Coordinates of C-alpha atoms in Angstrom, one line a residue:
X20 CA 192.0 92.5 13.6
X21 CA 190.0 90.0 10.7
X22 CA 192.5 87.5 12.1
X23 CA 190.8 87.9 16.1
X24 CA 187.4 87.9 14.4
X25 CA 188.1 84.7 12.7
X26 CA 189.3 82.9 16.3
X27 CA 186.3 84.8 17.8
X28 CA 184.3 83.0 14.9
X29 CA 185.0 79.2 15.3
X30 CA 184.7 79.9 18.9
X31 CA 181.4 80.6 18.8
X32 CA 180.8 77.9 16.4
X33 CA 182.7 75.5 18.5
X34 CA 180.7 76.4 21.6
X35 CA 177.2 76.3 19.6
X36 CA 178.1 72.5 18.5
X37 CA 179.1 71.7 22.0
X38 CA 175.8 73.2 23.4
X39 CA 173.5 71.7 20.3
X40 CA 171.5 68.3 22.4
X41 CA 170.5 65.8 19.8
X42 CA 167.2 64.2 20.1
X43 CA 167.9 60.9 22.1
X44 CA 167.1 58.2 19.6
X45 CA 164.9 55.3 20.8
X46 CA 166.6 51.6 20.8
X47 CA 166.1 49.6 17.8
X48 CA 163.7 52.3 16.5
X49 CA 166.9 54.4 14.1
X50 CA 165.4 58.3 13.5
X51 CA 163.4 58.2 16.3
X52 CA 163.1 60.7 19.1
X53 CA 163.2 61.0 23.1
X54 CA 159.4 60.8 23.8
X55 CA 158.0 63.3 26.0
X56 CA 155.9 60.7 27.8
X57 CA 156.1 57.1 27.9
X58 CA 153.1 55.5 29.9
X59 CA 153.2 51.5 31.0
X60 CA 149.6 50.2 31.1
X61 CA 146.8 51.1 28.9
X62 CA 144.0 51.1 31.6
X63 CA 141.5 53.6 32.8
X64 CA 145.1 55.2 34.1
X65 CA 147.1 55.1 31.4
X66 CA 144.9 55.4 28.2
X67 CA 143.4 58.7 29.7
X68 CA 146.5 59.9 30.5
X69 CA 148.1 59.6 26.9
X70 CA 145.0 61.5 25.5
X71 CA 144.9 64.1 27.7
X72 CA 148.7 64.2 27.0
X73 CA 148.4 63.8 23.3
X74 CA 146.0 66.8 23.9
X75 CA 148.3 69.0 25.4
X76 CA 151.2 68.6 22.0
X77 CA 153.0 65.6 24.4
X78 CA 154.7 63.2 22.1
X79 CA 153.3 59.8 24.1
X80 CA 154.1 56.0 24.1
X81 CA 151.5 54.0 25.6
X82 CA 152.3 50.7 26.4
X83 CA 149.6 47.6 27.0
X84 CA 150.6 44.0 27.0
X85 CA 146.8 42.9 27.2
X86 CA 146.2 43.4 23.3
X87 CA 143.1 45.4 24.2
X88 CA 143.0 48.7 25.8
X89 CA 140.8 49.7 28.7
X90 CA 142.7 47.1 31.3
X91 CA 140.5 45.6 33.7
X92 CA 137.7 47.9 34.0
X93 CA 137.0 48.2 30.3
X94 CA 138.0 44.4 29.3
X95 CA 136.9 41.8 32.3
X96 CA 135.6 44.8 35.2
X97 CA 133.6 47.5 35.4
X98 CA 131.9 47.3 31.5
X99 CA 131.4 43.9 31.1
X100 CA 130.2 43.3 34.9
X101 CA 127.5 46.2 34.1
X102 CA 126.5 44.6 31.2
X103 CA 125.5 41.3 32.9
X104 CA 124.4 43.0 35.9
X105 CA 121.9 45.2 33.6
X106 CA 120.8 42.2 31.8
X107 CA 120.2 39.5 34.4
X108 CA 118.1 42.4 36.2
X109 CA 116.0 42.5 33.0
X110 CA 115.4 38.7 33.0
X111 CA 114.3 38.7 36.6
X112 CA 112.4 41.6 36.1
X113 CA 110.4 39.8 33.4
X114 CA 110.3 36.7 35.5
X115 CA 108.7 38.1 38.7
X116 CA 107.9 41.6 37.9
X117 CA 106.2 42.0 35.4
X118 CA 102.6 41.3 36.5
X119 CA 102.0 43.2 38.8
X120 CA 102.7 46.2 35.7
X121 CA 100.1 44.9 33.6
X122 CA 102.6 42.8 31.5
X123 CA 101.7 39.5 30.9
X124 CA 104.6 37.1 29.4
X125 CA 104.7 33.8 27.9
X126 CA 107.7 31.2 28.6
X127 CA 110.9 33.3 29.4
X128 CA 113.9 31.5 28.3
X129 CA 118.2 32.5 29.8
X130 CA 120.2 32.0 26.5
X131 CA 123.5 32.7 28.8
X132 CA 125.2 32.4 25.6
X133 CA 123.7 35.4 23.5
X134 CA 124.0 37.5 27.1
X135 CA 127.3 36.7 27.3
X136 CA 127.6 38.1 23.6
X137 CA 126.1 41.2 24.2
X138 CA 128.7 41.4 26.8
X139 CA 131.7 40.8 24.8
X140 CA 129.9 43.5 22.3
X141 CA 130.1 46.0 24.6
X142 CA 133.7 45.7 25.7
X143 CA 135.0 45.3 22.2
X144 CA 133.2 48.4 20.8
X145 CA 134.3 50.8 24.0
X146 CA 138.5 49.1 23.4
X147 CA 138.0 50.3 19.2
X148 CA 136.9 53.5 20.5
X149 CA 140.2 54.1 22.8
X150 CA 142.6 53.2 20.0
X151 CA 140.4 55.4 18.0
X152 CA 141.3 58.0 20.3
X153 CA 144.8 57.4 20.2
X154 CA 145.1 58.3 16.4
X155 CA 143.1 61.2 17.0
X156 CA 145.4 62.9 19.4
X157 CA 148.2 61.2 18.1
X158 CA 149.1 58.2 20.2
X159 CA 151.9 56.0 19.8
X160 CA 150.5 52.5 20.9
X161 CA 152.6 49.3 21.1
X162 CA 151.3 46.3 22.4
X163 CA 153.6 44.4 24.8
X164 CA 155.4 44.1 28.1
X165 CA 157.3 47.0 29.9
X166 CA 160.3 46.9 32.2
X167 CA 162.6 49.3 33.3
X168 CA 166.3 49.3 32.1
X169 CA 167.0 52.2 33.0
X170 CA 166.0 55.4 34.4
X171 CA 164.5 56.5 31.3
X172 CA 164.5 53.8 29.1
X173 CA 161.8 51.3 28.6
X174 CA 162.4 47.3 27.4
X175 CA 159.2 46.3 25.7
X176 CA 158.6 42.8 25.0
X177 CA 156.4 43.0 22.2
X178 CA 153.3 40.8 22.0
X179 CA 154.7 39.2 18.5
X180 CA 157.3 38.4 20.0
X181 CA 160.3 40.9 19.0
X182 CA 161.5 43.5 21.2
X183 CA 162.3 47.1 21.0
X184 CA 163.0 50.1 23.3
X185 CA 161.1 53.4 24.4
X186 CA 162.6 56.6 25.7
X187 CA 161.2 58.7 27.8
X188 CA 161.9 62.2 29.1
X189 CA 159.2 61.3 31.7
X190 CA 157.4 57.8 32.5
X191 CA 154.4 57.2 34.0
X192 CA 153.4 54.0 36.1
X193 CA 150.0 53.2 35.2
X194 CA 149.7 49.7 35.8
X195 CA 147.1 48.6 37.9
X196 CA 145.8 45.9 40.1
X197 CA 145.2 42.0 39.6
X198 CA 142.9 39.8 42.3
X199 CA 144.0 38.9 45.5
X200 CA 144.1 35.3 45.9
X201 CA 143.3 33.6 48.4
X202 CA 145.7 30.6 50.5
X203 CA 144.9 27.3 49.5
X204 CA 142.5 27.8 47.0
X205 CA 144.0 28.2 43.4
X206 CA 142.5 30.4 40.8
X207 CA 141.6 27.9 38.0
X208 CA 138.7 30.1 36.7
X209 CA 136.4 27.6 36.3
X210 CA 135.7 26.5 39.8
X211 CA 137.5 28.9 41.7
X212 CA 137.0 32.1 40.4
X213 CA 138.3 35.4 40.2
X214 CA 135.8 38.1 39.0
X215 CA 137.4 38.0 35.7
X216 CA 135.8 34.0 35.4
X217 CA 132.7 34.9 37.1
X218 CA 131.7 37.1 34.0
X219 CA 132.3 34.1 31.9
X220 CA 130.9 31.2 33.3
X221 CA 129.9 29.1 30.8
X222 CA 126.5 27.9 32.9
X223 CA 124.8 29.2 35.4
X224 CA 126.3 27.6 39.0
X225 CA 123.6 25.6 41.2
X226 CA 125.1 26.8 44.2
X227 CA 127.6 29.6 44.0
X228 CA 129.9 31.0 47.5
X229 CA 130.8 34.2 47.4
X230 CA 134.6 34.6 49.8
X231 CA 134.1 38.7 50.5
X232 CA 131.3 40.8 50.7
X233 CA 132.5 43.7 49.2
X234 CA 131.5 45.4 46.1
X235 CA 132.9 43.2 43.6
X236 CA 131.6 40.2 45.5
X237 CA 127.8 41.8 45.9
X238 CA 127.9 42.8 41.9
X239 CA 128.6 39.5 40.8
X240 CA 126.9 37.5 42.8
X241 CA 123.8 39.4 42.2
X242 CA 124.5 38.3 38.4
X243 CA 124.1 34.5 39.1
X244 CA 121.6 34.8 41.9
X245 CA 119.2 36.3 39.2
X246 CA 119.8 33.8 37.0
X247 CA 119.1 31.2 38.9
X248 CA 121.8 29.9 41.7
X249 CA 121.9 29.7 45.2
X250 CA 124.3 32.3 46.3
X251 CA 125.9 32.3 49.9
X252 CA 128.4 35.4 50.5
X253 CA 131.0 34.7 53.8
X254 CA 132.3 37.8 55.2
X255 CA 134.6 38.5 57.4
X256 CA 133.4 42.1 59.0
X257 CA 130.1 42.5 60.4
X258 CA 128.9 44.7 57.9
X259 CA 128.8 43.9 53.7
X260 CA 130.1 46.9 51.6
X261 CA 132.8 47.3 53.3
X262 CA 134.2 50.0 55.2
X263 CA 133.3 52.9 53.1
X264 CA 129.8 52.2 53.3
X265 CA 127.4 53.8 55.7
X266 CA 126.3 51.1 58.3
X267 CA 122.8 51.9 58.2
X268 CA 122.5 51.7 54.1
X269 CA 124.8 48.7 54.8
X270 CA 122.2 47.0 56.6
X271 CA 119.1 48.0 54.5
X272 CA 121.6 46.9 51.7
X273 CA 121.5 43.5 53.2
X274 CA 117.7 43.2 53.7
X275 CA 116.6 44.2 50.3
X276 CA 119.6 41.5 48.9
X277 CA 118.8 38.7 51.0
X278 CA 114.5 39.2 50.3
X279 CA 116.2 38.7 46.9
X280 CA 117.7 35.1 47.4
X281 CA 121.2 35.9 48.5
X282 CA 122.4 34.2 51.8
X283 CA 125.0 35.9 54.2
X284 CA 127.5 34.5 56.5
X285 CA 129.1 37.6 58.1
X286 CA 131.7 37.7 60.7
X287 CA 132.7 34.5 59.5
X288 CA 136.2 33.4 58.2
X289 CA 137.4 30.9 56.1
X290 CA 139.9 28.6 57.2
X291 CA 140.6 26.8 54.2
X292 CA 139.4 25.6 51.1
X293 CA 139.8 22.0 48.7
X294 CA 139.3 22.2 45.5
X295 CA 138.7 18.4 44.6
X296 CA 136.4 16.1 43.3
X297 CA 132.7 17.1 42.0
X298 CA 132.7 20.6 44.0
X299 CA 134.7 23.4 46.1
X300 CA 134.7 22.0 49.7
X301 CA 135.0 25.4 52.1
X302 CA 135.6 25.2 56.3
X303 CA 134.5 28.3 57.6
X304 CA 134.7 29.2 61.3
X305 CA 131.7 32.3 63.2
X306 CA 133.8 35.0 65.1
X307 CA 131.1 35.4 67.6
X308 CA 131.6 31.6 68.5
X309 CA 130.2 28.2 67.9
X310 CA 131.1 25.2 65.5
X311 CA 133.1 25.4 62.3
X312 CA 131.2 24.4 59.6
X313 CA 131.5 22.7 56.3
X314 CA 130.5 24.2 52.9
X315 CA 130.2 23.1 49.4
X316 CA 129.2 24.8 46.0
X317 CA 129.9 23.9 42.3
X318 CA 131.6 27.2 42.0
X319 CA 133.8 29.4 44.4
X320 CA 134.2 33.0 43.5
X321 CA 137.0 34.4 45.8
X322 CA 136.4 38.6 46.4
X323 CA 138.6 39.0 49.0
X324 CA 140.1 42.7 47.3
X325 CA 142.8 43.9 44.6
X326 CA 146.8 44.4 44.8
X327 CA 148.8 46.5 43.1
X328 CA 150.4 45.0 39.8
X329 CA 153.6 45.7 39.7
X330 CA 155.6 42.0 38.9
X331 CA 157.8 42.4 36.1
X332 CA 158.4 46.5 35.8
X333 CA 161.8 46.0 36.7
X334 CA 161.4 48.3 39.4
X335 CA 164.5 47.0 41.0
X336 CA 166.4 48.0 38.5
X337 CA 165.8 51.6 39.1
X338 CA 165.6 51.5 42.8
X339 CA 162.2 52.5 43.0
X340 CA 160.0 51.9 46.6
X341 CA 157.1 49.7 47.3
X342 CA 155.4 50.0 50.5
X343 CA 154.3 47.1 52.8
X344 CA 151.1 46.5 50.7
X345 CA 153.2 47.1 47.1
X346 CA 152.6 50.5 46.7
X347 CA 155.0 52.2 44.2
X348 CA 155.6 55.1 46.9
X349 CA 154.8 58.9 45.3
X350 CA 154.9 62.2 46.9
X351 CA 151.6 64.7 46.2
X352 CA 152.4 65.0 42.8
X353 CA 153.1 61.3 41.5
X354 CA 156.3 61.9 41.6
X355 CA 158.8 58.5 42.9
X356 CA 161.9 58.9 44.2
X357 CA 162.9 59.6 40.6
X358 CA 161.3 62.7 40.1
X359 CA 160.0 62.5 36.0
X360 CA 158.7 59.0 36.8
X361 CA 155.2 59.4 38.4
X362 CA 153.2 56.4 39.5
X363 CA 149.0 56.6 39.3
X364 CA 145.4 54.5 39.6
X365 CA 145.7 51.3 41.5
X366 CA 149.1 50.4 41.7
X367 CA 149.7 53.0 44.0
X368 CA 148.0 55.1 46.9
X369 CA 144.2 55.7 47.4
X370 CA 140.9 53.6 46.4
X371 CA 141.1 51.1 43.5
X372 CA 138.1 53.0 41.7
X373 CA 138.3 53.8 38.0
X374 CA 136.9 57.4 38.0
X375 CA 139.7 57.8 40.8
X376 CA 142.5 56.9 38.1
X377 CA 140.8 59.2 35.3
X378 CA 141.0 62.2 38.0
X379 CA 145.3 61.1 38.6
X380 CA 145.8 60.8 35.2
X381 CA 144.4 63.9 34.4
X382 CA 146.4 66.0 37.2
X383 CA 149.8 64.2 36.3
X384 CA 149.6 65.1 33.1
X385 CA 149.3 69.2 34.1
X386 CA 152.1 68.6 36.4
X387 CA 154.3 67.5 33.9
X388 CA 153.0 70.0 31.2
X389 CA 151.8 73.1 33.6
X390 CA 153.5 72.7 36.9
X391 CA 150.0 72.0 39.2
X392 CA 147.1 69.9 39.1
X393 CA 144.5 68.6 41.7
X394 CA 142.3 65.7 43.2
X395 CA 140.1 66.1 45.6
X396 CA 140.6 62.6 47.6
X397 CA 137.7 63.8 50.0
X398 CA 135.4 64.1 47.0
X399 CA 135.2 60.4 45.3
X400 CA 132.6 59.1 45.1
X401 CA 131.8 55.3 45.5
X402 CA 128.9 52.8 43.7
X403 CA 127.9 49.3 44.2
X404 CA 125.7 48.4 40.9
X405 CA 123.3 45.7 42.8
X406 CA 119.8 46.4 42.9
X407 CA 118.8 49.0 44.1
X408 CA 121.9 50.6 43.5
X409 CA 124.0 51.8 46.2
X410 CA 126.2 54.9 46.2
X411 CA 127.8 57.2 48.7
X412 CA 130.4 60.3 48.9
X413 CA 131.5 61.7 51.4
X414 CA 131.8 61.1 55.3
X415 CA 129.6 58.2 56.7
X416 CA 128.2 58.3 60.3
X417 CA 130.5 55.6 61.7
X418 CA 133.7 57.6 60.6
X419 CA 132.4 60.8 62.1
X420 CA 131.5 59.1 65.5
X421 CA 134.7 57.2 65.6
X422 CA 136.6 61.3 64.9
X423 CA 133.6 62.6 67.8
X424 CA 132.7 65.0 64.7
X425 CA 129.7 66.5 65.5
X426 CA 126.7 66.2 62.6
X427 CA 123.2 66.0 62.1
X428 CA 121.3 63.5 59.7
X429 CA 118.0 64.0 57.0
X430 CA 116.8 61.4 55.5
X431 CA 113.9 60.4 52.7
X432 CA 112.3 57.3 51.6
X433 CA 111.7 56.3 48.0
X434 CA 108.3 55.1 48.5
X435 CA 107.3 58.7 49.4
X436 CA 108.7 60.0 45.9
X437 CA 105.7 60.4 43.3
X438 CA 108.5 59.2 40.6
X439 CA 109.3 55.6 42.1
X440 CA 105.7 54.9 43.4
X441 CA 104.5 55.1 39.9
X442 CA 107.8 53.0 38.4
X443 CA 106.6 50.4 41.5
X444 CA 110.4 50.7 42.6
X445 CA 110.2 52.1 46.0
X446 CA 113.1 50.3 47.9
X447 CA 115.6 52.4 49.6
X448 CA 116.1 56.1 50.8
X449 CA 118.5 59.5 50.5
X450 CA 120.9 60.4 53.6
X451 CA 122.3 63.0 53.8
X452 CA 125.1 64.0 57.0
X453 CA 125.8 67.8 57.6
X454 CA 127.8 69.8 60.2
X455 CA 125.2 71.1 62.7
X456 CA 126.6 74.5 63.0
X457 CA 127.5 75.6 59.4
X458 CA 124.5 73.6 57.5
X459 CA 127.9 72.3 55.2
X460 CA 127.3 69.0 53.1
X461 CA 130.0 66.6 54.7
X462 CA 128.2 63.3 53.4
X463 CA 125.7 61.2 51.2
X464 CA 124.6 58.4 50.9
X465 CA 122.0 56.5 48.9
X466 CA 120.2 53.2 48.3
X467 CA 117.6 53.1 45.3
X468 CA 116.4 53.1 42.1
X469 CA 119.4 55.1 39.9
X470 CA 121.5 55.9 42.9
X471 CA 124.7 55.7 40.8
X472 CA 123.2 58.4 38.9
X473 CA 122.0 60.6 41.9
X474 CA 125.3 60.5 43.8
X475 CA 126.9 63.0 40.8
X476 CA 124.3 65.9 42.5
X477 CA 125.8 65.6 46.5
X478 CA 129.6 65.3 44.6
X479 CA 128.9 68.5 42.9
X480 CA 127.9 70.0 46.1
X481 CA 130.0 68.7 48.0
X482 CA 133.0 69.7 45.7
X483 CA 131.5 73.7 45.7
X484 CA 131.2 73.3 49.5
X485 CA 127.4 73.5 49.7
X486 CA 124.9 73.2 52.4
X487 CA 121.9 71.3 52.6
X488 CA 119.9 74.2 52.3
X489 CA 121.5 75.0 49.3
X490 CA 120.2 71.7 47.7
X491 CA 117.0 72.0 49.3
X492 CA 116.3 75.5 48.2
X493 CA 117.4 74.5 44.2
X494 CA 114.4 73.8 41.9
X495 CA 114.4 69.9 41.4
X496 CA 111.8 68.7 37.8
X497 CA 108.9 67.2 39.1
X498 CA 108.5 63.6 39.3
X499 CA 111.7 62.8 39.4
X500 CA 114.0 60.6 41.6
X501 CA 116.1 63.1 42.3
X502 CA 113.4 65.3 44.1
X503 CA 114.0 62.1 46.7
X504 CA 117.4 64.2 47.3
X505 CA 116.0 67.7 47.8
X506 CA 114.1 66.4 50.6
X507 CA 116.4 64.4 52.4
X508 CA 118.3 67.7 52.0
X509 CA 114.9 70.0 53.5
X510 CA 114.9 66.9 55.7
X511 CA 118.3 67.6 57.4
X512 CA 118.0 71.5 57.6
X513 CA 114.8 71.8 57.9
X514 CA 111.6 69.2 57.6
X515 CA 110.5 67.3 54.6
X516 CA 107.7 68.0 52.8
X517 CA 106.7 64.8 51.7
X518 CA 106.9 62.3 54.5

């Protein structure tokens, strides 16, 4: 009997030491464990997806080869490009609007230098405040280069120079786009520029060509028109903006920015480019017909779109999918082929918008910790930071004709708001698009004084599934902008009151 309840005895034993699953220890790095998440890239992506992991009691690795966190919205996008955007709008304000206020100034002086300080400022205060935010939730950061050597292990070439190893019991892609360049024209950042060199031009450009009308383009060169160059934008479409924006803002877009000094060439392509001697040499042929023609400008900046980023992740190594355009290919969850390594932001699916990554990095995270999480693609919302501002969510009326969805329209003017006649900033109007039977928000779109800020209002409604008479029937402050809103909203139900 004590002899069977011995044998019992080290069986159990014998079967609890087989069963027992050490932590996995992590290359180089002796006592440490099997992380519960190891992100590549410290953008708008990754960083908010290690705190929100952090958060939840993840053990995370985030790994940045830039130095900085905050990739390339916080460092050389969205932050610094606002920064100069807000500023040069302040010097041309003073310069030819500020009479007409009552403001009388003396000799107004660019010191590009101390703007281009204040910029720098900005960025470095926002990247402390991340890594801040990684002790605070607990954060492991390293600062170097990832690639795949495995399914679950990470090769990090560290910025010092060493190396070490991560493991992770999941992995998440989060390493976003770079510039598309364009053939024939090399980016030297000087000359040929890159949005990342057009926010650190070391003089303002006496003439300055803009290749691509989009956002990006628009944004920056607004900057340099203000401060003085002569900016011409080639585009390719008809239309600036591109395709997300509403054709009708598109166009008002264009009137207000070329009153403001800006040239455009649209439906034009460019056929090749030298970059040679005193200035950027440019051949650019008209779709609708004629003769090429030859341009020139001190300074090129080429704003043709992002790719994905993905050079270097060792993604061959793993067997992981890129499609045509070098997507890493993900399911509804994130999830690659490999199912605990989940790919977000711009290096995979969906617009290349910041507040777009936040939303994905968010959701992975709850898949991996909860099970479910949740973007609503149809719900992003979009802003171009010239001036006025222009910002849309939504459906616009082009999609909806080209999809013979049926939809009525209400518009209102700024300079019938009591708010921007008094701020003398009456440029632009609300539109709103809803379905004709229901009364249900399915678009909005705005150009104006503090649209960026607006737009939040129609992707709250939108997101609760509301109708214009909803909005229209909710008490809006008086004077405010925003009451520009409620009656484009009365405007599409019902009728305006003000205009």
């Amino acid at each position: 009997m004590e002899k069977g309840l011995r044998y019992r005895s080290r069986l159990i034993l014998l079967f609890i030491i087989l069963s027992y699953r050490p932590p996995l220890l992590i290359a180089n790095q002796p006592g440490a464990e099997e992380k519960d998440l190891v992100i590549i890239g410290g953008g708008v992506a990754g960083y908010v997806a290690a705190i929100k992991a952090g958060q939840e009691g993840l053990k995370v690795t985030c790994i940045e080869k830039r130095g900085r966190l905050g990739g390339t919205c916080l460092n050389v996008g969205c932050i610094p490009s606002k920064s100069l955007l807000n500023n040069s709008h302040l010097y041309h304000q003073i310069l030819h609007d500020s009479k007409p206020r009552g403001i009388e100034v003396g000799d107004v002086q660019l010191n590009l230098q101390a703007m281009m300080k204040a910029k720098d400022t900005s960025v470095t205060g926002l990247t402390k405040g991340i890594e801040y935010l990684f002790k605070k939730n607990g954060v492991e950061y390293i600062k170097g280069t990832g690639s795949f050597a495995s399914e679950h292990e990470i090769k990090v070439q560290l910025n010092d120079g060493g190396e070490t190893s991560v493991v992770g019991k999941n992995i998440l892609i989060a390493t976003g786009s770079e510039s598309t360049p364009f053939p024939g024209l090399e980016f030297d950042e000087k000359r040929v520029v890159t949005s990342t060199g057009a926010l650190s031009l070391e003089k303002v450009p006496e003439k300055l060509i803009v290749i691509g009308g989009g956002i990006i383009g628009l944004e920056m060169g607004s900057v340099w028109s203000r401060l003085g160059a002569k900016v011409t934008v080639v585009e390719f479409l008809d239309q600036i903006g591109g395709p997300g924006m509403d054709s009708q803002i598109a166009k008002e877009a264009q009137k207000v920015l070329k009153k403001q000094g800006i040239e455009f060439k649209l439906g034009t392509k460019v056929v090749s480019g030298e970059n040679t001697g005193d200035n950027v040499k440019l051949q650019v042929d008209s779709a609708k017909g004629g003769k090429p023609e030859s341009l020139e400008a001190d300074v090129v900046l080429v704003a043709i779109g992002r790719r994905p980023y993905t050079a270097g992740l060792g993604l061959e190594n793993i067997g992981l999918e890129l499609d045509e355009r070098g997507r890493v290919v993900i399911d509804s969850e994130y999830r690659t082929k490999a199912s605990h390594i989940r790919c977000i932001g711009d290096c995979t699916f969906g617009p290349m918008l910041a507040h777009k990554a936040e939303e994905e990095a968010v959701a992975a995270v709850e898949y991996i910790k909860k099970g479910y999480g949740h973007v609503n693609y149809g719900v992003i919302p979009s802003v171009m930071y010239t001036y006025p501002e222009v910002a849309w969510v939504g459906q616009n009326e082009q999609e909806l004709k080209s999809q013979n969805i049926p939809y009525k329209v209400g518009t209102f003017p700024f300079s019938a708001n009591s708010r921007a006649k008094t701020n003398l900033d009456t440029e632009g109007f609300v539109k709103m698009i809803a379905d004709p039977e229901t009364d249900r928000l399915l678009g909005c779109h705005i150009i104006g004084p503090n649209a960026g800020e607006m737009i939040a209002e129609a992707t709250l409604a939108l997101e609760y599934g509301a109708s214009t008479e909803d909005i229209a029937r909710t008490c809006h402050a008086h004077p405010t902008l925003a009451e520009a809103f409620k009656e484009a909203a009365m405007a599409t139900y019902s009728k305006a009151i003000h205009f």
